Coordinates of C-alpha atoms in Angstrom, one line a residue:
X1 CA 0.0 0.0 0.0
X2 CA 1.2 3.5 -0.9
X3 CA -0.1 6.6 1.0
X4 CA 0.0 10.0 -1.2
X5 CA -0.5 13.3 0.3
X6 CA -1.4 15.0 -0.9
X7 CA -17.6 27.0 -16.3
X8 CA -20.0 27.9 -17.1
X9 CA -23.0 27.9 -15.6
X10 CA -26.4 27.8 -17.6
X11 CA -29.9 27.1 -16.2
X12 CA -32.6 25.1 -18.1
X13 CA -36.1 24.4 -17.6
X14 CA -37.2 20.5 -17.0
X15 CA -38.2 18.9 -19.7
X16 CA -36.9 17.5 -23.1
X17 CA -36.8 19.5 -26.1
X18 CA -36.7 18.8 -29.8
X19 CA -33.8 17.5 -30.9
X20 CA -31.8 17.8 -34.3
X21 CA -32.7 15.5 -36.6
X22 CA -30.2 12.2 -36.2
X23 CA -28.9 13.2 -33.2
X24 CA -30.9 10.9 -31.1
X25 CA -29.5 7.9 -33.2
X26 CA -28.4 5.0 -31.1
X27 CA -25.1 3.4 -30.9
X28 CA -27.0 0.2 -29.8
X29 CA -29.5 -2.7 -32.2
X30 CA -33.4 -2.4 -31.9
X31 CA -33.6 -4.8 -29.2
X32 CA -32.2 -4.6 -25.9
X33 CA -28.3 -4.9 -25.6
X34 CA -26.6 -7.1 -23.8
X35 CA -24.9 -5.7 -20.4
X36 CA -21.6 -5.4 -20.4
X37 CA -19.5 -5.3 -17.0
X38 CA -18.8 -1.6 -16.1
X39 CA -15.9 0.2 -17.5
X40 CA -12.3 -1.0 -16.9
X41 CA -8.6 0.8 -15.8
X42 CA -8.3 2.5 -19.0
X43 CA -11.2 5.1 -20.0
X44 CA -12.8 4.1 -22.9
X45 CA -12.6 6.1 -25.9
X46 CA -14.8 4.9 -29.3
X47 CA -15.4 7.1 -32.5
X48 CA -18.7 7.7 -33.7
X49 CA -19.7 8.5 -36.9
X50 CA -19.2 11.6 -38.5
X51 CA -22.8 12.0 -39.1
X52 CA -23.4 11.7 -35.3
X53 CA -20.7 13.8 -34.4
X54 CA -21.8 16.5 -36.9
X55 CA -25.1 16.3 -35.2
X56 CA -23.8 16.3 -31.6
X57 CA -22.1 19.6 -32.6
X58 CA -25.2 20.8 -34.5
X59 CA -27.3 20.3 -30.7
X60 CA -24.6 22.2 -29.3
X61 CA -24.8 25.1 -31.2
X62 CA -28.7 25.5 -31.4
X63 CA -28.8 25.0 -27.5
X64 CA -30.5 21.4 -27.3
X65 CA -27.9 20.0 -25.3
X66 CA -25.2 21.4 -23.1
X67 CA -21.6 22.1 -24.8
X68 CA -18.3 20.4 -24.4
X69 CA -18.3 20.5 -20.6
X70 CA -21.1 22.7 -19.9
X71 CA -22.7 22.3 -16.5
X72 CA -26.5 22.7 -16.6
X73 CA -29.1 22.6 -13.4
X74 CA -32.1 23.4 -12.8
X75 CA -32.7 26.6 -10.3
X76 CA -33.7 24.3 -7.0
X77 CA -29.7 22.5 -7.8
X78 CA -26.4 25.1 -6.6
X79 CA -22.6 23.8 -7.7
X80 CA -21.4 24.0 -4.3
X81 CA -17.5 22.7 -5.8
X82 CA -15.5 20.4 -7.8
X83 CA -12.3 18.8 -6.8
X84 CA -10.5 17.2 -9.8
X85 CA -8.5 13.9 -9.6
X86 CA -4.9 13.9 -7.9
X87 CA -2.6 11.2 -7.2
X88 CA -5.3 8.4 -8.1
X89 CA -5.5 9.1 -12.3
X90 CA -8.1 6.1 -12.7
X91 CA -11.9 5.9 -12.6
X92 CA -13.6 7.2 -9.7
X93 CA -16.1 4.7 -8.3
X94 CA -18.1 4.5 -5.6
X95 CA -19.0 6.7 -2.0
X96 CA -19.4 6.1 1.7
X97 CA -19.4 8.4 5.0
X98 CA -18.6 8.6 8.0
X99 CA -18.7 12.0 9.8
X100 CA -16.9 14.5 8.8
X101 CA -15.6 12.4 5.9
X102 CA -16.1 11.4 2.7
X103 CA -14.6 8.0 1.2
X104 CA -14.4 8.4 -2.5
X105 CA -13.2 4.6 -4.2
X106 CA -10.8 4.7 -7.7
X107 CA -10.3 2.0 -9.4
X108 CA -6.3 3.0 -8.2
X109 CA -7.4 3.1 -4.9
X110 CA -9.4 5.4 -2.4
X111 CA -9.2 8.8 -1.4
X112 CA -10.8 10.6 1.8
X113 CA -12.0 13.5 2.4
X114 CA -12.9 15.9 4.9
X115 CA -16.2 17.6 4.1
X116 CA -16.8 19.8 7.6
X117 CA -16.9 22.4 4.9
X118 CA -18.7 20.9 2.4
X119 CA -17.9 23.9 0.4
X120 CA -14.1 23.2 0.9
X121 CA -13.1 19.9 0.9
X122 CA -10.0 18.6 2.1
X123 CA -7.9 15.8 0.5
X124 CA -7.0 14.2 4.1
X125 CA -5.1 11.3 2.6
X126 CA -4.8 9.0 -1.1
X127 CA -3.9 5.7 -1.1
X128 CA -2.6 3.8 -3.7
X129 CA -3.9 0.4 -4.2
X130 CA -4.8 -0.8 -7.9
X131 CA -7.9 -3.7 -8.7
X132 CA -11.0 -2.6 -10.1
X133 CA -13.3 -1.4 -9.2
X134 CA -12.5 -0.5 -5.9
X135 CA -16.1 -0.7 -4.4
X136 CA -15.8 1.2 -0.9
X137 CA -17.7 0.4 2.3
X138 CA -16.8 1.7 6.2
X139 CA -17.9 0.6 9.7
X140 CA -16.3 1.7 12.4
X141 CA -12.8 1.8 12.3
X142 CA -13.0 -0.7 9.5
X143 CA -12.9 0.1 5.7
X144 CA -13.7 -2.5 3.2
X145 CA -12.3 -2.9 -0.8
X146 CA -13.8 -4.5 -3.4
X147 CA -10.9 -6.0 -6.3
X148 CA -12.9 -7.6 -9.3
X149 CA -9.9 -7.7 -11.4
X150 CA -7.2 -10.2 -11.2
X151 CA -3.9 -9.6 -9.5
X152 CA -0.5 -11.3 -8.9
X153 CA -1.3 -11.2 -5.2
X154 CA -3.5 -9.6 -2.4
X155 CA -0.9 -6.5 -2.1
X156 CA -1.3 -3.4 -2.7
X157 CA 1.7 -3.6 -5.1
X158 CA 0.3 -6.2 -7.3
X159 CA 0.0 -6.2 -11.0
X160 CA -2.6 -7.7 -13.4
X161 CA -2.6 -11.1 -14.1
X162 CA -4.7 -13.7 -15.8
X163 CA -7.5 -15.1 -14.4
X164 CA -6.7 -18.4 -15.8
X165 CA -3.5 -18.8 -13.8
X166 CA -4.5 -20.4 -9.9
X167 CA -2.3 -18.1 -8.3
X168 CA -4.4 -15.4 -9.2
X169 CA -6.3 -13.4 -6.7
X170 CA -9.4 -11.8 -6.2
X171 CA -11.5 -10.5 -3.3
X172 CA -11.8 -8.1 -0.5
X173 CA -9.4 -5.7 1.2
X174 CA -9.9 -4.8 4.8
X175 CA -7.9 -1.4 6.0
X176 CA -7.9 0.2 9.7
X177 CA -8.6 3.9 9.1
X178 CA -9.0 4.6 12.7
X179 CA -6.2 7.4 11.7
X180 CA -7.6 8.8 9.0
X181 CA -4.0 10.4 7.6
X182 CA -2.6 7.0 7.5
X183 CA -5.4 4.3 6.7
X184 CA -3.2 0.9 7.2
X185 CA -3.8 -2.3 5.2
X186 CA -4.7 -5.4 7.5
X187 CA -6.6 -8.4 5.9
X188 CA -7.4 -9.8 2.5
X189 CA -9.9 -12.4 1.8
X190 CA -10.1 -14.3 -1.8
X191 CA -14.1 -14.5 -2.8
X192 CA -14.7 -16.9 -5.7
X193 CA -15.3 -14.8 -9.0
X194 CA -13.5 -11.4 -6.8
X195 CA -16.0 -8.7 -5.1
X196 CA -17.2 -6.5 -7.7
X197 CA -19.5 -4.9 -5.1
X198 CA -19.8 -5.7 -1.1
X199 CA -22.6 -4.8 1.1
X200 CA -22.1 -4.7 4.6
X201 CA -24.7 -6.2 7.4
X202 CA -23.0 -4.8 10.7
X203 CA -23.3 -6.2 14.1
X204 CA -22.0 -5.7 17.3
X205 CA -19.3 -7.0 17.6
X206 CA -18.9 -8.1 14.0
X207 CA -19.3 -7.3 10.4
X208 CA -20.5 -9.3 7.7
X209 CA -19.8 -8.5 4.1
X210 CA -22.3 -9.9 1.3
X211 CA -19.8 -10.2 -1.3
X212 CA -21.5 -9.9 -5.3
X213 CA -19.3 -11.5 -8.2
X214 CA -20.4 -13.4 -11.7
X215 CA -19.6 -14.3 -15.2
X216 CA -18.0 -17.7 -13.8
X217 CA -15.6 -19.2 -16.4
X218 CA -14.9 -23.2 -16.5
X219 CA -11.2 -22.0 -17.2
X220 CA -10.7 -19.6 -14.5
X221 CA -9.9 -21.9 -11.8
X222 CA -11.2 -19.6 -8.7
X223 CA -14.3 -18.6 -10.4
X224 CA -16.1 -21.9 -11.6
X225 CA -19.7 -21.4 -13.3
X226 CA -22.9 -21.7 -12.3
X227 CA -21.8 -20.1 -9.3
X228 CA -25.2 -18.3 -8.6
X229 CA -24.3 -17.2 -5.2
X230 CA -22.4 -14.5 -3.3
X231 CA -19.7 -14.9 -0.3
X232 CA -20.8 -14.0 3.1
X233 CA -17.3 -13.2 5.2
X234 CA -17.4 -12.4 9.0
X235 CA -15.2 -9.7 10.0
X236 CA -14.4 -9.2 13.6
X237 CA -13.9 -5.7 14.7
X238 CA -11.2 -6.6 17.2
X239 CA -9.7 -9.0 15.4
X240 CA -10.0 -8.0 11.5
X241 CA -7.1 -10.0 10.3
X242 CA -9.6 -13.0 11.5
X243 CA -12.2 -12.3 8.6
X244 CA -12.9 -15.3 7.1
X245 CA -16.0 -16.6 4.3
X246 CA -18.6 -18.2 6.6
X247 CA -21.3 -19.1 4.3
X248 CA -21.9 -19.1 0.3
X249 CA -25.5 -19.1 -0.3
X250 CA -26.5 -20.3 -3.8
X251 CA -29.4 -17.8 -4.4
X252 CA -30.7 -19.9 -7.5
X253 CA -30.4 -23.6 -7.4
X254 CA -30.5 -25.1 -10.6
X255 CA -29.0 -28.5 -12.3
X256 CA -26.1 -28.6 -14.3
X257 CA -23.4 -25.9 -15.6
X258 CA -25.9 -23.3 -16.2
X259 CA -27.7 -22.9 -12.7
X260 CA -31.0 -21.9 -12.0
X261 CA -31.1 -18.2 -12.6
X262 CA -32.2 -16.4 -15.8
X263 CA -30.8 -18.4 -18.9
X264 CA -30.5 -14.8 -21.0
X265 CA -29.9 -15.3 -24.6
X266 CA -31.2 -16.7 -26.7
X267 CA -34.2 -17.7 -25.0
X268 CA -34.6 -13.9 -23.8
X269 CA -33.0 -11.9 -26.5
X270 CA -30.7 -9.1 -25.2
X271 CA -30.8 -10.0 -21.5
X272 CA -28.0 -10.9 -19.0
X273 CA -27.8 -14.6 -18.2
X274 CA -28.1 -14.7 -14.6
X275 CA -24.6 -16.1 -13.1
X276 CA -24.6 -14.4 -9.9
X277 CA -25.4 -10.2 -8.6
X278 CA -24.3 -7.5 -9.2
X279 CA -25.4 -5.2 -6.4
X280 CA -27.3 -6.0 -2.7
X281 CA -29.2 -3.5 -0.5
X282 CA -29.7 -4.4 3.1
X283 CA -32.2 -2.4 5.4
X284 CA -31.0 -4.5 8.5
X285 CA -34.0 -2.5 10.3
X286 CA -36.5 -4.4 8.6
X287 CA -33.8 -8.1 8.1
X288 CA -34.6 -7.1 4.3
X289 CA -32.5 -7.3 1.3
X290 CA -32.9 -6.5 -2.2
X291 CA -30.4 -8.0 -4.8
X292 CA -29.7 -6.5 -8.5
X293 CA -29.0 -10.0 -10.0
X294 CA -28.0 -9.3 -13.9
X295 CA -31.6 -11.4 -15.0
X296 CA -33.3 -11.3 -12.1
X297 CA -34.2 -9.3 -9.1
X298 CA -34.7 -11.4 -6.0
X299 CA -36.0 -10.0 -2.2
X300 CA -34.8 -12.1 0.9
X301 CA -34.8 -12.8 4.2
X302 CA -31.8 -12.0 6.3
X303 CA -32.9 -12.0 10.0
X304 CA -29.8 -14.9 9.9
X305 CA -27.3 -12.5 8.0
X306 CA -24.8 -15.9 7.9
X307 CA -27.6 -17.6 5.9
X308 CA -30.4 -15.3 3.7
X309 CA -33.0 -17.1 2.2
X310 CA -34.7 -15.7 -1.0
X311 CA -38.5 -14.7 -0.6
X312 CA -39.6 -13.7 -4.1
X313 CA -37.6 -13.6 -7.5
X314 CA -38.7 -11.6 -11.0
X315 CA -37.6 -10.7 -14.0
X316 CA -38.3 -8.4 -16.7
X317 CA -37.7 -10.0 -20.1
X318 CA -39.0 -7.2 -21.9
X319 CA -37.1 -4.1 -20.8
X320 CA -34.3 -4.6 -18.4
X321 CA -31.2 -5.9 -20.0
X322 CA -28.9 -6.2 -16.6
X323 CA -30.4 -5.6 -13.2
X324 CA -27.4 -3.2 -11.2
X325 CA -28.5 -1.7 -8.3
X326 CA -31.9 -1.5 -5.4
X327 CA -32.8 0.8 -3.8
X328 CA -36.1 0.5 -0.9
X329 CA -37.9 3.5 0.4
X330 CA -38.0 4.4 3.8
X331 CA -41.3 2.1 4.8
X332 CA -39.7 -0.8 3.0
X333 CA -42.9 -1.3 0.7
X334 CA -41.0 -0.1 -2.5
X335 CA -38.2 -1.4 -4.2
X336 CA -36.0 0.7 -7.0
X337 CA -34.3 -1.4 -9.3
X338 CA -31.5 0.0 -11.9
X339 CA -31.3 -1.2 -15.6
X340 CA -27.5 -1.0 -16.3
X341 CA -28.5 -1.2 -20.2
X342 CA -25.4 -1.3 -22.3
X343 CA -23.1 -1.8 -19.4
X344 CA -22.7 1.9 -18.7
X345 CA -20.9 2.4 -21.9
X346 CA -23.6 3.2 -24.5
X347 CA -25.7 6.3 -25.7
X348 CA -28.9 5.2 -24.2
X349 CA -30.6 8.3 -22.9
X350 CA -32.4 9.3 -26.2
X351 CA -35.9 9.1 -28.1
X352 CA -34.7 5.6 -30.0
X353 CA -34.1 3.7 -27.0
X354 CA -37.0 5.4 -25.4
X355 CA -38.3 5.9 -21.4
X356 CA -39.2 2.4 -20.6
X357 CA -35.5 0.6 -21.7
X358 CA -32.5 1.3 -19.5
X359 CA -34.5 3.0 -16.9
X360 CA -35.4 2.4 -13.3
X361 CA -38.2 -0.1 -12.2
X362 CA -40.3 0.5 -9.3
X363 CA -41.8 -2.0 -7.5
X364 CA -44.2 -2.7 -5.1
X365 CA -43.3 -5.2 -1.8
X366 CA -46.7 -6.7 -1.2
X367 CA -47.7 -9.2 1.2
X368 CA -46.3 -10.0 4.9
X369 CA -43.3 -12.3 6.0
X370 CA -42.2 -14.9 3.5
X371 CA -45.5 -14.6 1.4
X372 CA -44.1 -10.9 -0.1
X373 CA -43.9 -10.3 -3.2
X374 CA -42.5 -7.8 -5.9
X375 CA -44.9 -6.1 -7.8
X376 CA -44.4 -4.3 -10.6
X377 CA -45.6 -0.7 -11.2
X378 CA -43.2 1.5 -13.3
X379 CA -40.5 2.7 -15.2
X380 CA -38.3 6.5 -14.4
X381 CA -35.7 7.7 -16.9
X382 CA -34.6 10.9 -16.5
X383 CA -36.4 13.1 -19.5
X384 CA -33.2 14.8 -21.1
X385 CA -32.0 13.1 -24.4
X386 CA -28.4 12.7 -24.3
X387 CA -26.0 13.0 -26.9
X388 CA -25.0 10.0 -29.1
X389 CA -21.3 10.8 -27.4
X390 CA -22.6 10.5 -24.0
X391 CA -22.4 7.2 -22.2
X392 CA -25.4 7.5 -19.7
X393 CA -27.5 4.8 -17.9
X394 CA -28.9 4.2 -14.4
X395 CA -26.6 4.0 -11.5
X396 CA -26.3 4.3 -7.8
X397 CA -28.1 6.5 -6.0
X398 CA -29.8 7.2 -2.5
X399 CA -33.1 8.2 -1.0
X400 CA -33.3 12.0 0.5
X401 CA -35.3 11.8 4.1
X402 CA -38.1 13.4 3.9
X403 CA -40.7 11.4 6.1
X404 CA -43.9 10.5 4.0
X405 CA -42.5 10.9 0.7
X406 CA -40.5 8.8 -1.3
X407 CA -37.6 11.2 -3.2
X408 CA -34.0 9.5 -4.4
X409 CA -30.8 11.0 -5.8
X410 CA -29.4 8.8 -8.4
X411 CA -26.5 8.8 -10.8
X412 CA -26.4 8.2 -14.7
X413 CA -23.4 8.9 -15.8
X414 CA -23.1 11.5 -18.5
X415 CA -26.7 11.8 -17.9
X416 CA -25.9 14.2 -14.5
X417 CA -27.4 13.8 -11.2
X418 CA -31.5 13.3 -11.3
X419 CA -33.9 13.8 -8.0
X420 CA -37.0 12.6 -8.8
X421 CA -40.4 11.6 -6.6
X422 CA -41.9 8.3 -6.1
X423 CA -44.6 8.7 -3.5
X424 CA -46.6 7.7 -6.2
X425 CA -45.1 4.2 -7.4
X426 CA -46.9 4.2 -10.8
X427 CA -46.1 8.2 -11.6
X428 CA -42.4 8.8 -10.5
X429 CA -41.2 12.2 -11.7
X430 CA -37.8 14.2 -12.0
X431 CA -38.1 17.5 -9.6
X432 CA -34.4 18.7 -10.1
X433 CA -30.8 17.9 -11.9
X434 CA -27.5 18.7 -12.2
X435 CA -25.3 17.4 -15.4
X436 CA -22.1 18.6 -18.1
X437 CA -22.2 18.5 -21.4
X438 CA -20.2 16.0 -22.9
X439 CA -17.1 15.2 -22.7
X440 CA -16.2 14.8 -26.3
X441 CA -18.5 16.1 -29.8
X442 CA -16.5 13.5 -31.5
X443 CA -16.0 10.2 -29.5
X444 CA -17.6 8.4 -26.7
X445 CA -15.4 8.6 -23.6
X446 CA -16.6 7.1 -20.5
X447 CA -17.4 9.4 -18.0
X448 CA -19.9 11.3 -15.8
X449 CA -21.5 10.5 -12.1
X450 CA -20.7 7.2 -10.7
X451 CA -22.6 7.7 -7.7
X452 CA -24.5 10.6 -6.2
X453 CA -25.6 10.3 -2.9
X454 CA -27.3 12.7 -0.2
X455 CA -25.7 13.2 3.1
X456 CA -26.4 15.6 5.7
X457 CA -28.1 18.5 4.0
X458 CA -25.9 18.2 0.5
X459 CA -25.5 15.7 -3.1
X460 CA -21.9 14.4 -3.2
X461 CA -21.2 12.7 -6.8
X462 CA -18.4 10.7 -8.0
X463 CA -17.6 11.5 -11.7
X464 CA -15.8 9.0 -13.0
X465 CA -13.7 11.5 -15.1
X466 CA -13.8 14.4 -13.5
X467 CA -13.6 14.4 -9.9
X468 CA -15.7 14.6 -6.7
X469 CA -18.8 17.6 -6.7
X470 CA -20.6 18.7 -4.2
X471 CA -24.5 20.1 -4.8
X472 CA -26.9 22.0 -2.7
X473 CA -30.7 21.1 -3.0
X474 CA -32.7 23.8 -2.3
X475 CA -36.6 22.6 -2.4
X476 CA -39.7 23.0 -0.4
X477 CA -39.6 19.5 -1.0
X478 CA -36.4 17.7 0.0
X479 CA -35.5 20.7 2.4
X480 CA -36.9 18.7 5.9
X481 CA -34.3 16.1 4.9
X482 CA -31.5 18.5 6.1
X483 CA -32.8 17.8 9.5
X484 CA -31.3 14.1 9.4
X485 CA -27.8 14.2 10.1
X486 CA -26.0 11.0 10.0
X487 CA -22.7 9.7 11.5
X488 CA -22.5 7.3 9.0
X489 CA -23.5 6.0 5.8
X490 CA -23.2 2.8 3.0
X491 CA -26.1 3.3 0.7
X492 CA -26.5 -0.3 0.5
X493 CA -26.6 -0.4 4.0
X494 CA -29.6 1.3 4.4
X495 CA -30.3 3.3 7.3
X496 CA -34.2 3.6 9.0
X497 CA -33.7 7.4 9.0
X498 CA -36.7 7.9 11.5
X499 CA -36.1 4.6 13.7
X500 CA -39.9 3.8 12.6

């Protein structure tokens, strides 16, 4: 582990407006595309065509879409601040809190914060520590590290190396950060398939760590298919070097290589085969979880957090390409589920690929005890079109508390920063955002909010390319929600915000 020390503003009314002709072409077939794992170390760059790219700059010019780097809002939304990248050059990830500081995951590493002055913040330290995608969790004095890529070894001077080779490793990283100017490295644990996200279930005098991996591969030797399951580890707090897989729950049981999740292509054309999940929210208030399963989404039990047990399982064959992320409300009778359309790396936020594709799903959690079930009611996309240069899609976000209503923040990439209303679970609607233009007329370069989340009275996104912002809200309302302070925060640990 190394330790480094270390525009233009124009408002615009919600709302889509016409776009040029062609510009809303998309870079993806009719039918929904297949997922493709997020972006990797290197930012992706891909040409478009020049008929594209003349049209991108043609928006531009007759105000339909931001410029080159433009940052747009709408009047309830201030930019507080931007702090570019430092130390850590690669692609910002995910966010968690504790206090006065933020923890901002790279795929290089993590970087913290100190955000008394959430109009100032303070690089407090940068730590070095390459594996992708560097998912970031903290409890306590604890942080946790997600690596979903392989390395030579479980250091945090190890170098890429296939995952075909046995000595490969994969997993998650456990760090003391009890002094925050000198987080220290002190466990490892090697999860079949790595930890492309973690979710933490905290008790006492422990923690465990739901650990989400897939695409299995019969010549990876540490990451076998069907695999269907994730990795619970224990971690205890006094004795963190202890941490050790307890548990790995197969979440759907099938015969044969294939396993019992959704089979994908080509018996459901442009959807993920189910081989595992992607992302799991816990609301340990309620022993619920809600798991973002690439075919399937899938509510369970975990009033056991060493052995959950599914409730209900659906899928959506028709719209949802790869399920990403969940998201409950605060009564735990709604669940948000993300469509990670294209992987994150397409232009999918426009008229061709339409409102209902790549979008958020709401359901409704109906029922009592093991009898509940997810009910479908709706689709949100935010109702900007996007330029074909713009990777955008539905990422992580949180909800704003504001007791009786149901309001989330929510990434989507080069799509900005969207709030938007769910009281209503069948007529969602965006009441304020925050985005740039894009970052290129002429190419598609990965970029844009990885994660926005609202914490103490202020938005904090991740953008993957350029840096950490900070946003003020400012709405009748979302204001009450400044009234919550926390001490600590994993979005996919949720919190009960009112102890209800």
């Amino acid at each position: 582990m190394n330790l480094l020390h270390t525009s233009r503003v124009r408002r615009r009314r919600l709302g889509v407006g016409a776009a040029a002709a062609g510009l809303l072409a998309t870079l993806l077939a009719a039918g929904p595309a297949v997922a493709v794992p997020d972006p990797g170390d290197a930012t992706a760059r891909e040409k478009v065509s020049a008929g594209q790219a003349a049209d991108t700059r043609s928006a531009i010019q007759n105000g339909e879409i931001p410029g080159v780097d433009e940052v747009v809002h709408s009047d309830n939304i201030e930019h507080v601040t931007n702090i570019p990248k430092d130390a850590l050059p690669g692609t910002n990830s995910d966010l968690a809190f504790q206090g006065r500081y933020a923890f901002a995951g790279n795929y290089d590493g993590f970087r913290i914060f100190d955000i008394s002055n959430p109009k100032q913040p303070r690089t407090v330290s940068q730590v070095l520590c390459p594996g992708s995608q560097n998912d970031i969790s903290v409890s306590g004095d604890l942080l946790f590290l997600s690596t979903d890529s392989s390395r030579s070894d479980n250091s945090c001077n190890s170098t890429s190396q296939p995952a075909t080779e046995k000595s490969s490793w994969e997993g998650m990283k456990i760090f003391d950060i009890s002094d925050k100017r000198n987080p220290k490295y002190v466990a490892a644990v090697e999860t079949a398939c790595g930890s492309h996200t973690h979710t933490l279930v905290p008790e006492r005098r422990n923690v465990y760590v739901y650990v989400s991996s897939y695409s299995p591969n019969a010549a990876f030797p540490d990451c076998q298919p069907p695999h269907d399951g994730i990795s619970v580890i224990k971690v205890p707090r006094k004795a963190p070097e202890k941490s050790a897989i307890v548990n790995f729950p197969v979440l759907f049981p099938g015969e044969g290589p294939d396993g019992g999740g959704n089979p994908g292509s080509p018996t459901n054309p442009g959807v993920s085969k189910t081989t595992g999940c992607h992302d799991i929210t816990v609301l340990p208030s309620k022993d619920l979880a809600a798991g973002a399963c690439m075919g399937d989404g899938i509510l369970f039990d975990i009033e056991d957090p060493e052995h959950p047990k599914v409730i209900d399982r659906v899928q959506d064959n028709v719209n949802f390409a790869f399920w990403h992320s969940a998201t409950f409300n605060q009564r735990a009778d709604k669940v948000v589920f993300t469509d990670e359309l294209g992987g994150g790396s397409g232009a999918t936020c426009n008229a061709e690929i339409g409102p209902d594709r790549g979008a958020d799903g709401i359901y409704d959690i109906v029922g009592k005890g093991d009898r509940r079930k997810l009910v479908f009611r709706s689709y949100f996309k935010i109702p900007r079109h996007q330029a074909d240069t713009e990777n955008c899609v539905a990422h992580n976000g949180s909800l704003i508390p504001v007791k009786g209503r149901d309001i989330m923040v929510q990434a989507w990439y080069q799509g900005g920063v969207s709030v938007w209303d769910f009281t209503n679970s069948s007529r969602p609607k965006e009441i304020a955002y925050f985005e740039r233009g894009p970052l290129s007329a002429t190419t598609i370069s990965t970029g844009g909010s990885w994660s926005a989340y609202y914490y103490n009275g202020y938005i904090y996104s991740n953008d993957m390319a350029k840096g950490f912002d900070v946003l003020k809200l400012s709405d009748r309302r979302t204001d009450a929600g400044k009234k919550v302070r926390m001490h600590e925060l994993n979005v996919q640990t949720q919190p009960d915000y009112f102890d209800d």
